[in-house]
């Protein structure tokens, strides 16, 4: 039997009975076959003793039920781990941070409280999925869209609380940044509203973020200060017209002026999310051309940059390709296209083509044809070709993301490629990073230079090796000034350790607050590298007593 850390069987069973009374026996899951559904399907510790399998799961329907759960948990010192829809694959999924902690599954709390397409906001419960919100807006013919992450099955609340990102204009792409107003059940069971929501009867819960006084919303994301039961979000009005351009450039060094120009265009709201990539990469999940692949190790085990560039020029393959969306009315979109073309004329050999253009509303057939559905807030699951369905990636059981933030600068990207390639070379492993690996541009005002480490359901040794390399990458990245923005539970302490300015003052400050607000340490021990006092000394051992 799996038990939470520090909880004996008697107390655990007594708490389970009280949970059943409070929220109905059918919403408390203690049988292994039910609880196992909350395992992290992409766990980098699958089937090891340390794998964070919960002991129990509870699924409340109302705020009052969440409060009752938290109060019972305090009586019996039962650690709770809240999830909204639990689809956080690659960053922990629906499993808790620590083995044995009780999952509070909020997916039954799925009310769309309000969507306003004149003032452009919504207020949601945690269990509402992107698909549900999209369907609601379409059904009611509302002229707003939500900025969404790639897989549409998650929730705006859960995604924002893990600092997730999307694909339209910068201010909407930052999902936590686009939230406005929260309702939270605190670790003692009290209910709090933040921002304008603290004013009884406030009319701008989801419109003005700050209310009055200290801004505390950040304490509830990537952390463990409460269970969020409502959140407001700013939404984007649907544009009248949408065009997708494709910019190509022949030389590796072209990335430097490309980034500078796109930074200007993005920050001026002339273009939306630029999708950087290199056509030297094979199509999704397919193997790389063998000649090109041979140049990745042909210079004493490292890439031969000249041969790679020569291969690209000989085969007339652009070194870079960036897809650029433009929103507006038709006249404005066309004027902006001309302006974008003018800015890139200075790069020798650069070309810009129109890929697609649509007037909104779009027909079902047009939506089907659309290349980047996410850039118009249309949820889908196409991304799931990645890692588990590709033809070449071994093992194929999932991945954990290594996600450091780097400056939005072409030279820094090229340096980053070199540093990553060197780490893999030193460790005697093939490098997943190539001299044509591209930045991810979700972060508004920064790049993320991420890579997915494949994990296995059957090969424990593979996962152990992977964890070693991952940890090395965290250290090397930090030494270069690049810090991860998000991490799977297995690596959250490693990441938090690198944010160490002035003898870890940030962590010490947060943990001091944690001790005050959650003295029993019941909410999500370890999440975001924040441990309650009773297990703080054992953070290296995953918060066991
Ligand atoms: C192929 C692939 C592509 C992906 N692409 C993207 C992408 O484009 N953008 C992106 O951001 N992510 C992406 N992800 C990661 C992930 O799938 C999404 O972020 C997903 O939306 C998160 O799931 P969720 O919304 O159900 O959040 P949840 O799993 O419910 O929540 C995330 C975490 O937040 C905390 N939390 C959740 N709800 C609460 C609450 N109410 N109170 C307190 N704490 C809470 C919990 O600790 C939880 O673990 C991708 C994953 C995969 C596998």
Short mmCIF file of C-alpha atoms and ligand atoms in Angstrom, two decimals, residues 42 81-91 93 106 126 130 149-151 153-155 157-159 161-162 164-165 167 220 226-228 383-384 386 399 401 442 485-486 527, ligand 1:
data_model
loop_
_atom_site.label_atom_id
_atom_site.label_comp_id
_atom_site.label_asym_id
_atom_site.label_seq_id
_atom_site.Cartn_x
_atom_site.Cartn_y
_atom_site.Cartn_z
CA UNK A 42 5.78 10.30 -19.37
CA UNK A 81 -1.59 17.80 -4.92
CA UNK A 82 -4.09 19.80 -7.05
CA UNK A 83 -4.42 19.29 -10.80
CA UNK A 84 -6.92 20.96 -13.13
CA UNK A 85 -7.24 18.46 -15.98
CA UNK A 86 -3.88 16.76 -15.32
CA UNK A 87 -2.68 16.86 -18.91
CA UNK A 88 0.73 18.28 -18.11
CA UNK A 89 2.60 15.71 -20.19
CA UNK A 90 6.33 16.33 -20.38
CA UNK A 91 6.18 18.27 -17.08
CA UNK A 93 1.19 14.99 -16.07
CA UNK A 106 -10.51 19.38 -10.30
CA UNK A 126 -10.14 24.75 -13.40
CA UNK A 130 -9.50 24.50 -24.26
CA UNK A 149 -1.07 25.57 -26.11
CA UNK A 150 -0.37 22.92 -28.74
CA UNK A 151 -2.44 20.06 -27.28
CA UNK A 153 -7.10 18.77 -24.16
CA UNK A 154 -5.63 20.68 -21.18
CA UNK A 155 -7.15 23.60 -19.31
CA UNK A 157 -6.22 27.33 -15.53
CA UNK A 158 -3.81 24.37 -15.23
CA UNK A 159 -1.71 25.54 -18.14
CA UNK A 161 -0.50 27.78 -13.36
CA UNK A 162 2.48 25.98 -14.85
CA UNK A 164 2.38 27.61 -20.16
CA UNK A 165 2.65 29.35 -23.54
CA UNK A 167 0.83 30.98 -30.32
CA UNK A 220 -0.02 30.33 -6.84
CA UNK A 226 -3.28 27.07 -2.45
CA UNK A 227 -5.82 25.45 -4.75
CA UNK A 228 -7.09 27.78 -7.46
CA UNK A 383 1.14 17.72 -31.97
CA UNK A 384 0.92 14.18 -30.65
CA UNK A 386 5.84 14.11 -31.23
CA UNK A 399 9.56 12.78 -23.13
CA UNK A 401 11.30 18.81 -21.70
CA UNK A 442 6.62 31.45 -27.43
CA UNK A 485 11.29 28.09 -17.11
CA UNK A 486 9.45 24.85 -16.31
CA UNK A 527 6.32 21.73 -6.22
C1 LIG B 1 3.47 17.11 -27.44
C2 LIG B 1 3.25 18.14 -26.38
C3 LIG B 1 3.16 19.49 -26.72
C4 LIG B 1 2.95 20.45 -25.75
N1 LIG B 1 2.83 21.76 -26.13
C5 LIG B 1 2.64 22.71 -25.18
C6 LIG B 1 2.50 24.08 -25.54
O1 LIG B 1 2.46 24.42 -26.70
N2 LIG B 1 2.40 25.00 -24.54
C7 LIG B 1 2.38 24.64 -23.22
O2 LIG B 1 2.27 25.50 -22.37
N3 LIG B 1 2.48 23.35 -22.87
C8 LIG B 1 2.61 22.39 -23.80
N4 LIG B 1 2.69 21.06 -23.41
C9 LIG B 1 2.64 20.73 -21.98
C10 LIG B 1 1.23 20.36 -21.46
O3 LIG B 1 0.68 19.30 -22.16
C11 LIG B 1 0.26 21.54 -21.49
O4 LIG B 1 0.84 22.66 -20.85
C12 LIG B 1 -1.09 21.22 -20.81
O5 LIG B 1 -2.02 22.22 -21.14
C13 LIG B 1 -1.00 21.20 -19.29
O6 LIG B 1 -2.05 20.46 -18.80
P1 LIG B 1 -3.29 21.04 -17.96
O7 LIG B 1 -3.71 22.29 -18.61
O8 LIG B 1 -4.23 19.92 -17.81
O9 LIG B 1 -2.61 21.41 -16.59
P2 LIG B 1 -2.63 20.52 -15.23
O10 LIG B 1 -1.90 19.25 -15.43
O11 LIG B 1 -3.98 20.42 -14.65
O12 LIG B 1 -1.81 21.54 -14.31
C14 LIG B 1 -0.46 21.80 -14.46
C15 LIG B 1 0.14 21.91 -13.07
O13 LIG B 1 -0.32 23.11 -12.43
C16 LIG B 1 -0.70 22.88 -11.06
N5 LIG B 1 -2.14 23.14 -10.92
C17 LIG B 1 -3.10 22.79 -11.83
N6 LIG B 1 -4.30 23.20 -11.43
C18 LIG B 1 -4.12 23.79 -10.24
C19 LIG B 1 -5.01 24.46 -9.34
N7 LIG B 1 -6.29 24.59 -9.65
N8 LIG B 1 -4.52 24.99 -8.22
C20 LIG B 1 -3.20 24.91 -7.95
N9 LIG B 1 -2.30 24.32 -8.76
C21 LIG B 1 -2.75 23.76 -9.90
C22 LIG B 1 -0.41 21.43 -10.77
O14 LIG B 1 0.78 21.31 -10.09
C23 LIG B 1 -0.31 20.77 -12.14
O15 LIG B 1 0.62 19.74 -12.15
C24 LIG B 1 2.87 20.07 -24.38
C25 LIG B 1 2.96 18.72 -24.05
C26 LIG B 1 3.15 17.76 -25.02
C27 LIG B 1 3.23 16.32 -24.62
#
